[in-house]
Short mmCIF file of C-alpha atoms in Angstrom, two decimals:
data_model
loop_
_atom_site.label_atom_id
_atom_site.label_comp_id
_atom_site.label_asym_id
_atom_site.label_seq_id
_atom_site.Cartn_x
_atom_site.Cartn_y
_atom_site.Cartn_z
CA MET A 1 -110.78 -245.13 7.61
CA LEU A 2 -109.00 -242.42 6.09
CA GLY A 3 -108.43 -240.83 9.31
CA THR A 4 -107.29 -244.16 10.88
CA TYR A 5 -104.80 -244.78 8.42
CA LEU A 6 -103.23 -241.43 8.63
CA GLU A 7 -102.61 -241.46 12.28
CA ALA A 8 -100.84 -244.32 11.48
CA SER A 9 -98.96 -242.72 9.18
CA ARG A 10 -95.25 -242.39 9.87
CA ASP A 11 -93.66 -239.60 7.32
CA LEU A 12 -94.58 -237.45 4.24
CA CYS A 13 -94.08 -240.30 1.96
CA GLU A 14 -96.62 -242.59 3.89
CA THR A 15 -99.05 -239.73 3.92
CA ASP A 16 -98.73 -239.28 0.18
CA SER A 17 -99.28 -242.97 -0.78
CA ILE A 18 -101.92 -243.12 1.70
CA LEU A 19 -103.87 -239.84 0.27
CA PHE A 20 -103.49 -240.96 -3.46
CA GLY A 21 -105.06 -244.67 -2.45
CA ALA A 22 -107.62 -243.18 -1.02
CA ALA A 23 -108.57 -240.60 -3.92
CA LEU A 24 -108.06 -243.59 -6.14
CA ALA A 25 -110.52 -245.68 -4.36
CA VAL A 26 -113.35 -242.67 -4.61
CA CYS A 27 -112.42 -242.59 -8.48
CA ARG A 28 -113.12 -246.63 -8.55
CA ILE A 29 -116.19 -246.08 -6.50
CA ILE A 30 -117.81 -243.41 -8.49
CA ASP A 31 -116.67 -244.70 -11.58
CA ALA A 32 -114.66 -242.11 -12.61
CA LYS A 33 -112.53 -241.76 -15.66
CA LEU A 34 -108.84 -241.64 -14.77
CA SER A 35 -105.84 -240.79 -16.28
CA THR A 36 -102.98 -242.15 -17.31
CA ALA A 37 -99.55 -242.39 -15.02
CA GLY A 38 -97.83 -239.19 -15.26
CA SER A 39 -100.13 -237.64 -17.78
CA ALA A 40 -101.23 -234.07 -17.09
CA THR A 41 -104.89 -233.41 -16.59
CA GLY A 42 -106.59 -230.38 -17.30
CA GLN A 43 -106.40 -228.50 -20.93
CA SER A 44 -104.80 -230.75 -23.68
CA SER A 45 -102.88 -229.87 -26.34
CA ALA A 46 -104.12 -233.11 -28.51
CA ILE A 47 -105.35 -232.28 -32.23
CA PRO A 48 -109.16 -232.47 -31.85
CA ALA A 49 -111.39 -235.47 -33.09
CA TRP A 50 -113.01 -233.12 -35.60
CA ARG A 51 -109.77 -231.95 -37.04
CA ILE A 52 -108.43 -235.34 -37.38
CA ARG A 53 -111.76 -236.30 -39.38
CA ILE A 54 -111.29 -234.02 -41.93
CA GLU A 55 -107.75 -234.19 -42.16
CA GLU A 56 -108.14 -237.63 -42.95
CA ARG A 57 -110.77 -236.94 -45.62
CA ILE A 58 -108.28 -234.67 -47.32
CA THR A 59 -105.60 -237.05 -47.23
CA LYS A 60 -107.75 -239.62 -48.69
CA ALA A 61 -108.93 -237.50 -51.35
CA ARG A 62 -105.20 -236.02 -52.75
CA ALA A 63 -104.49 -240.12 -52.43
CA LEU A 64 -107.67 -240.29 -55.13
CA ILE A 65 -106.40 -237.41 -57.08
CA GLY A 66 -103.30 -239.04 -57.58
CA ARG A 67 -104.92 -242.47 -58.66
CA LEU A 68 -106.86 -240.47 -61.13
CA ILE A 69 -104.02 -238.80 -62.45
CA CYS A 70 -102.16 -241.85 -62.98
CA PHE A 71 -105.19 -243.24 -64.72
CA ARG A 72 -105.35 -240.44 -67.00
CA SER A 73 -101.96 -240.69 -68.00
CA GLY A 74 -103.09 -244.00 -69.58
CA ASN A 75 -101.61 -246.20 -66.29
CA THR A 76 -104.07 -248.85 -66.31
CA ARG A 77 -102.87 -251.73 -63.77
CA PRO A 78 -105.80 -253.56 -61.78
CA ARG A 79 -105.25 -251.64 -58.96
CA ILE A 80 -105.80 -248.32 -60.25
CA VAL A 81 -108.50 -249.26 -62.13
CA ARG A 82 -110.05 -251.13 -59.76
CA THR A 83 -109.80 -247.79 -56.87
CA VAL A 84 -111.15 -245.56 -59.73
CA ARG A 85 -113.92 -247.82 -59.81
CA MET A 86 -114.75 -247.85 -56.35
CA ALA A 87 -114.62 -244.40 -55.88
CA PHE A 88 -116.92 -243.24 -58.19
CA ALA A 89 -119.39 -246.36 -58.45
CA GLY A 90 -123.07 -245.39 -58.29
CA THR A 91 -121.75 -241.58 -59.64
CA ASN A 92 -122.78 -240.32 -63.35
CA VAL A 93 -118.55 -239.62 -63.51
CA VAL A 94 -117.14 -241.19 -66.86
CA TYR A 95 -113.65 -242.49 -66.60
CA VAL A 96 -111.75 -243.50 -69.80
CA PRO A 97 -108.05 -243.43 -69.67
CA ALA A 98 -108.80 -240.82 -73.06
CA GLY A 99 -110.34 -237.93 -74.01
CA TYR A 100 -111.03 -236.71 -70.30
CA ASN A 101 -112.54 -233.52 -68.96
CA ALA A 102 -110.81 -231.75 -66.15
CA LYS A 103 -114.27 -230.63 -64.75
CA THR A 104 -116.31 -234.46 -65.33
CA ASP A 105 -113.40 -236.93 -64.37
CA GLY A 106 -113.98 -236.03 -60.62
CA ALA A 107 -110.30 -234.73 -59.74
CA HIS A 108 -111.91 -231.41 -60.12
CA ASN A 109 -114.57 -232.00 -57.65
CA LEU A 110 -112.30 -233.42 -55.20
CA LYS A 111 -110.31 -230.32 -55.04
CA GLN A 112 -113.04 -228.42 -54.53
CA ARG A 113 -113.68 -230.44 -51.56
CA ILE A 114 -110.24 -230.20 -49.87
CA ALA A 115 -110.49 -226.17 -50.65
CA ALA A 116 -113.57 -226.33 -48.83
CA TRP A 117 -111.76 -228.96 -46.31
CA GLY A 118 -109.29 -226.77 -45.58
CA LYS A 119 -111.45 -223.49 -45.25
CA ARG A 120 -113.59 -225.41 -42.92
CA ILE A 121 -110.62 -226.16 -40.62
CA ARG A 122 -109.71 -222.92 -40.34
CA ARG A 123 -113.08 -221.15 -39.72
CA TYR A 124 -113.50 -223.88 -37.16
CA THR A 125 -109.85 -223.20 -35.46
CA GLU A 126 -110.65 -218.97 -35.31
CA ARG A 127 -114.05 -220.04 -33.64
CA SER A 128 -112.04 -221.90 -31.41
CA THR A 129 -109.28 -219.72 -30.82
CA ARG A 130 -112.13 -216.45 -30.13
CA PHE A 131 -113.79 -218.98 -27.61
CA ASN A 132 -110.54 -219.86 -25.65
CA GLN A 133 -109.42 -216.15 -25.37
CA ASN A 134 -112.72 -215.16 -24.49
CA SER A 135 -112.80 -217.82 -21.21
CA LEU A 136 -109.14 -216.66 -20.37
CA PHE A 137 -109.94 -213.23 -20.40
CA GLN A 138 -112.47 -214.02 -18.27
CA SER A 139 -109.93 -216.23 -16.01
CA ASN A 140 -106.78 -214.84 -16.14
CA GLN A 141 -106.28 -211.54 -18.17
CA LYS A 142 -102.56 -211.54 -17.25
CA ARG A 143 -102.45 -214.87 -19.15
CA LEU A 144 -103.90 -214.15 -22.02
CA TYR A 145 -101.72 -210.59 -22.94
CA LYS A 146 -99.00 -212.89 -22.30
CA SER A 147 -99.87 -215.43 -25.13
CA LEU A 148 -100.90 -212.97 -27.56
CA GLU A 149 -97.61 -211.24 -27.37
CA ARG A 150 -95.15 -214.30 -26.96
CA PRO A 151 -96.19 -216.78 -29.87
CA ILE A 152 -96.76 -220.34 -28.46
CA VAL A 153 -93.25 -222.63 -29.60
CA SER A 154 -93.85 -226.10 -30.44
CA GLY A 155 -91.57 -228.74 -29.14
CA THR A 156 -92.04 -231.16 -32.60
CA GLY A 157 -88.91 -229.89 -33.80
CA PRO A 158 -85.34 -231.50 -34.29
CA ALA A 159 -84.41 -233.15 -30.56
CA PRO A 160 -81.18 -230.89 -28.89
CA ASN A 161 -78.24 -233.64 -28.74
CA GLN A 162 -78.71 -235.90 -25.76
CA ALA A 163 -74.71 -236.12 -24.30
CA ASP A 164 -74.55 -232.11 -25.20
CA THR A 165 -77.86 -231.37 -22.74
CA VAL A 166 -76.49 -233.65 -19.94
CA ALA A 167 -72.93 -232.05 -20.40
CA PHE A 168 -74.65 -228.36 -20.52
CA TRP A 169 -77.01 -228.84 -17.65
CA ARG A 170 -74.41 -230.58 -15.52
CA SER A 171 -72.28 -227.88 -15.44
CA PRO A 172 -74.05 -224.98 -13.99
CA TRP A 173 -74.98 -227.48 -11.10
CA SER A 174 -72.19 -229.64 -10.96
CA GLU A 175 -68.98 -226.93 -10.58
CA PRO A 176 -69.29 -224.55 -7.17
CA ILE A 177 -69.11 -220.85 -8.36
CA ASN A 178 -68.19 -217.79 -5.89
CA HIS A 179 -70.60 -215.42 -7.02
CA ASN A 180 -69.75 -211.41 -5.94
CA GLU A 181 -72.70 -209.51 -5.68
CA GLY A 182 -71.00 -206.14 -5.59
CA PRO A 183 -70.62 -203.66 -2.68
CA TRP A 184 -73.92 -202.36 -2.74
CA THR A 185 -75.23 -205.42 -0.91
CA GLU A 186 -73.25 -205.05 1.91
CA VAL A 187 -74.77 -201.15 2.24
CA VAL A 188 -78.32 -202.86 2.39
CA ALA A 189 -77.41 -205.45 4.75
CA SER A 190 -75.78 -202.65 7.12
CA GLN A 191 -78.95 -200.36 6.83
CA TYR A 192 -81.20 -203.10 8.07
CA VAL A 193 -79.14 -205.01 11.08
CA GLY A 194 -81.88 -203.96 13.43
CA ILE A 195 -84.86 -205.62 11.59
CA THR A 196 -86.63 -207.75 13.86
CA PRO A 197 -85.66 -211.31 13.12
CA MET A 198 -88.64 -213.72 12.00
CA ASP A 199 -90.24 -215.75 14.25
CA PRO A 200 -89.76 -219.78 14.29
CA VAL A 201 -92.71 -221.17 11.88
CA ILE A 202 -95.44 -223.33 13.66
CA ILE A 203 -97.75 -224.92 11.16
CA THR A 204 -101.40 -225.58 12.05
CA PRO A 205 -103.93 -227.22 10.30
CA ASP A 206 -105.39 -223.69 9.40
CA ASP A 207 -102.61 -222.98 7.53
CA VAL A 208 -102.56 -226.23 5.21
CA ALA A 209 -106.34 -225.61 5.09
CA GLU A 210 -105.56 -222.14 3.88
CA ALA A 211 -103.06 -222.99 1.20
CA PHE A 212 -104.81 -225.42 -0.16
CA ARG A 213 -107.91 -223.04 -0.70
CA ARG A 214 -105.96 -220.53 -2.50
CA ALA A 215 -104.24 -223.39 -4.96
CA PRO A 216 -105.79 -224.60 -8.17
CA ASN A 217 -107.71 -227.90 -8.03
CA TRP A 218 -106.13 -229.59 -11.38
CA LYS A 219 -102.62 -228.18 -11.45
CA SER A 220 -100.22 -230.40 -12.81
CA PRO A 221 -99.07 -233.05 -10.07
CA ARG A 222 -96.00 -235.36 -10.03
CA LEU A 223 -95.99 -238.89 -11.02
CA ASP A 224 -98.04 -240.09 -8.14
CA GLY A 225 -100.99 -237.81 -9.60
CA LEU A 226 -102.44 -236.70 -6.61
CA HIS A 227 -104.14 -233.53 -7.40
CA ARG A 228 -105.19 -230.76 -5.24
CA TYR A 229 -108.89 -231.64 -5.35
CA TRP A 230 -107.93 -234.56 -3.11
CA LEU A 231 -106.31 -232.39 -0.57
CA LYS A 232 -109.41 -229.99 0.25
CA GLY A 233 -111.80 -232.56 0.08
CA PHE A 234 -109.68 -234.84 2.52
CA MET A 235 -109.71 -232.31 5.48
CA VAL A 236 -108.98 -234.96 7.46
CA CYS A 237 -105.82 -235.03 6.63
CA HIS A 238 -104.91 -231.20 7.09
CA ALA A 239 -103.48 -231.68 11.13
CA VAL A 240 -101.59 -234.81 9.86
CA LEU A 241 -99.81 -233.10 6.91
CA ALA A 242 -99.83 -229.94 9.54
CA ARG A 243 -97.74 -232.11 12.23
CA GLN A 244 -95.56 -233.96 9.58
CA PHE A 245 -94.06 -230.45 8.03
CA GLN A 246 -93.85 -229.14 11.05
CA GLU A 247 -91.50 -232.44 12.04
CA ALA A 248 -89.63 -231.79 8.55
CA LEU A 249 -88.99 -228.33 9.88
CA ASN A 250 -87.69 -228.77 12.80
CA GLN A 251 -85.15 -231.98 11.41
CA LYS A 252 -84.74 -229.46 8.73
CA SER A 253 -85.13 -232.30 6.38
CA LEU A 254 -87.29 -233.24 4.05
CA PRO A 255 -88.01 -237.11 2.53
CA SER A 256 -85.87 -237.02 -1.66
CA LEU A 257 -89.25 -238.08 -2.83
CA PHE A 258 -90.08 -234.58 -2.92
CA THR A 259 -87.18 -232.92 -4.19
CA THR A 260 -86.45 -235.45 -7.20
CA GLY A 261 -88.57 -235.64 -10.19
CA ILE A 262 -88.24 -235.61 -14.28
CA THR A 263 -87.25 -232.43 -15.79
CA HIS A 264 -88.78 -231.52 -19.42
CA LEU A 265 -87.01 -229.41 -21.37
CA VAL A 266 -89.54 -226.79 -23.16
CA PRO A 267 -88.35 -224.78 -26.25
CA LYS A 268 -87.78 -221.32 -26.09
CA ASP A 269 -87.33 -220.66 -29.90
CA GLN A 270 -89.00 -222.77 -32.68
CA GLY A 271 -86.67 -225.40 -34.11
CA ALA A 272 -84.12 -224.65 -31.23
CA THR A 273 -81.51 -227.64 -31.03
CA ASP A 274 -79.05 -226.01 -28.83
CA PRO A 275 -79.27 -227.06 -24.94
CA SER A 276 -79.37 -223.43 -24.13
CA LYS A 277 -82.52 -222.53 -26.15
CA TYR A 278 -84.29 -224.79 -24.06
CA ARG A 279 -85.78 -224.18 -20.43
CA PRO A 280 -85.90 -227.04 -17.69
CA ILE A 281 -89.31 -227.46 -16.07
CA THR A 282 -89.53 -230.10 -13.05
CA CYS A 283 -92.92 -230.69 -11.46
CA LEU A 284 -92.72 -231.56 -7.68
CA PRO A 285 -95.61 -233.53 -5.59
CA THR A 286 -98.73 -231.42 -4.99
CA THR A 287 -97.79 -231.86 -1.09
CA TYR A 288 -94.14 -230.38 -1.15
CA LYS A 289 -95.51 -227.27 -3.10
CA THR A 290 -97.83 -226.86 -0.70
CA LEU A 291 -95.53 -227.15 2.23
CA THR A 292 -93.41 -224.19 0.35
CA SER A 293 -96.85 -222.13 -0.19
CA ILE A 294 -97.15 -221.88 3.56
CA LEU A 295 -93.34 -220.76 3.83
CA SER A 296 -93.81 -217.95 1.29
CA ALA A 297 -97.00 -216.46 2.81
CA ARG A 298 -95.54 -216.47 5.97
CA ILE A 299 -92.20 -214.73 4.74
CA ALA A 300 -94.36 -212.20 2.75
CA ARG A 301 -96.52 -211.68 5.99
CA HIS A 302 -93.08 -210.90 7.71
CA LEU A 303 -91.70 -208.75 5.19
CA ASP A 304 -94.75 -206.35 4.87
CA SER A 305 -94.91 -206.19 8.71
CA ASN A 306 -91.68 -204.85 8.36
CA GLN A 307 -91.81 -203.05 5.64
CA VAL A 308 -89.00 -204.83 4.38
CA MET A 309 -89.44 -204.80 0.80
CA SER A 310 -89.88 -201.47 -0.18
CA ARG A 311 -87.41 -199.98 1.71
CA ALA A 312 -85.11 -202.65 0.12
CA LEU A 313 -85.96 -201.75 -2.96
CA ASN A 314 -85.92 -198.26 -2.88
CA LYS A 315 -82.01 -198.10 -0.75
CA TRP A 316 -81.06 -200.89 -3.93
CA LEU A 317 -82.28 -198.43 -6.51
CA ILE A 318 -80.48 -195.25 -4.92
CA VAL A 319 -77.27 -197.18 -4.76
CA ALA A 320 -77.76 -198.67 -8.53
CA SER A 321 -78.06 -195.33 -9.32
CA LYS A 322 -74.80 -194.16 -7.95
#
């Protein structure tokens, strides 16, 4: 069925919609859990359930300690008295407004419980951190070392002013700038006039399949929610995507859907309010990233075959040192 629909597809946008519909149909058939639109899958940064439960206990215990202190000071309002009686019903705790013993009124025990719960949170957090670091060391050592050198910055602080942010990021994209790279670029360009030009790119289904094979399955998609996992499994789409990628290259145009996305600002520093202290990140569709991956691999092979990269770098270092 998917092959029939793909053969009738007119452009990349329609192909993307067909593939998403096929992925959604499979999920419904096997009764798989679906994420909400726009939410990223994979490792979640949400607070784990066990920590939420312990923090709720700590909050309730602190509220009860406050009621006990009020009751101890002589506050006998019905709400306070009712809370104290309900908290210690069935226990040997004696609660009277006067003559309190700090170790028998319940508050002391609650404080000890809070301290124990706090130690449990720290112990569980340290264990979880060690487990995640060990797993990351097995899969991606470079990412682990970066995380150790650069602390994670949380974006829960005050947000920058919206008008200032729009004005800051509109400036570099709206105002034309004439860049002057310096004389060294002309020197390097003159040295490589005889470099063999790159042949026209011809995209084949094998190129598409190889691009999917190298890519991770569950990287964050765009709002369409189409992951590479489905593009790997729907092998019938490889030939269609190769044909439509080639048509886009020949026409030198791409659908606006592939180059438009929601930009998220990630803070570089904790509690930053200056728009320049944020890093913009835009997640584009998976099919578009597949096309750029194919072109990048083709360019890298061309540069490697001509040994352009190493010679250009050495030449640049010589010119820069002068």
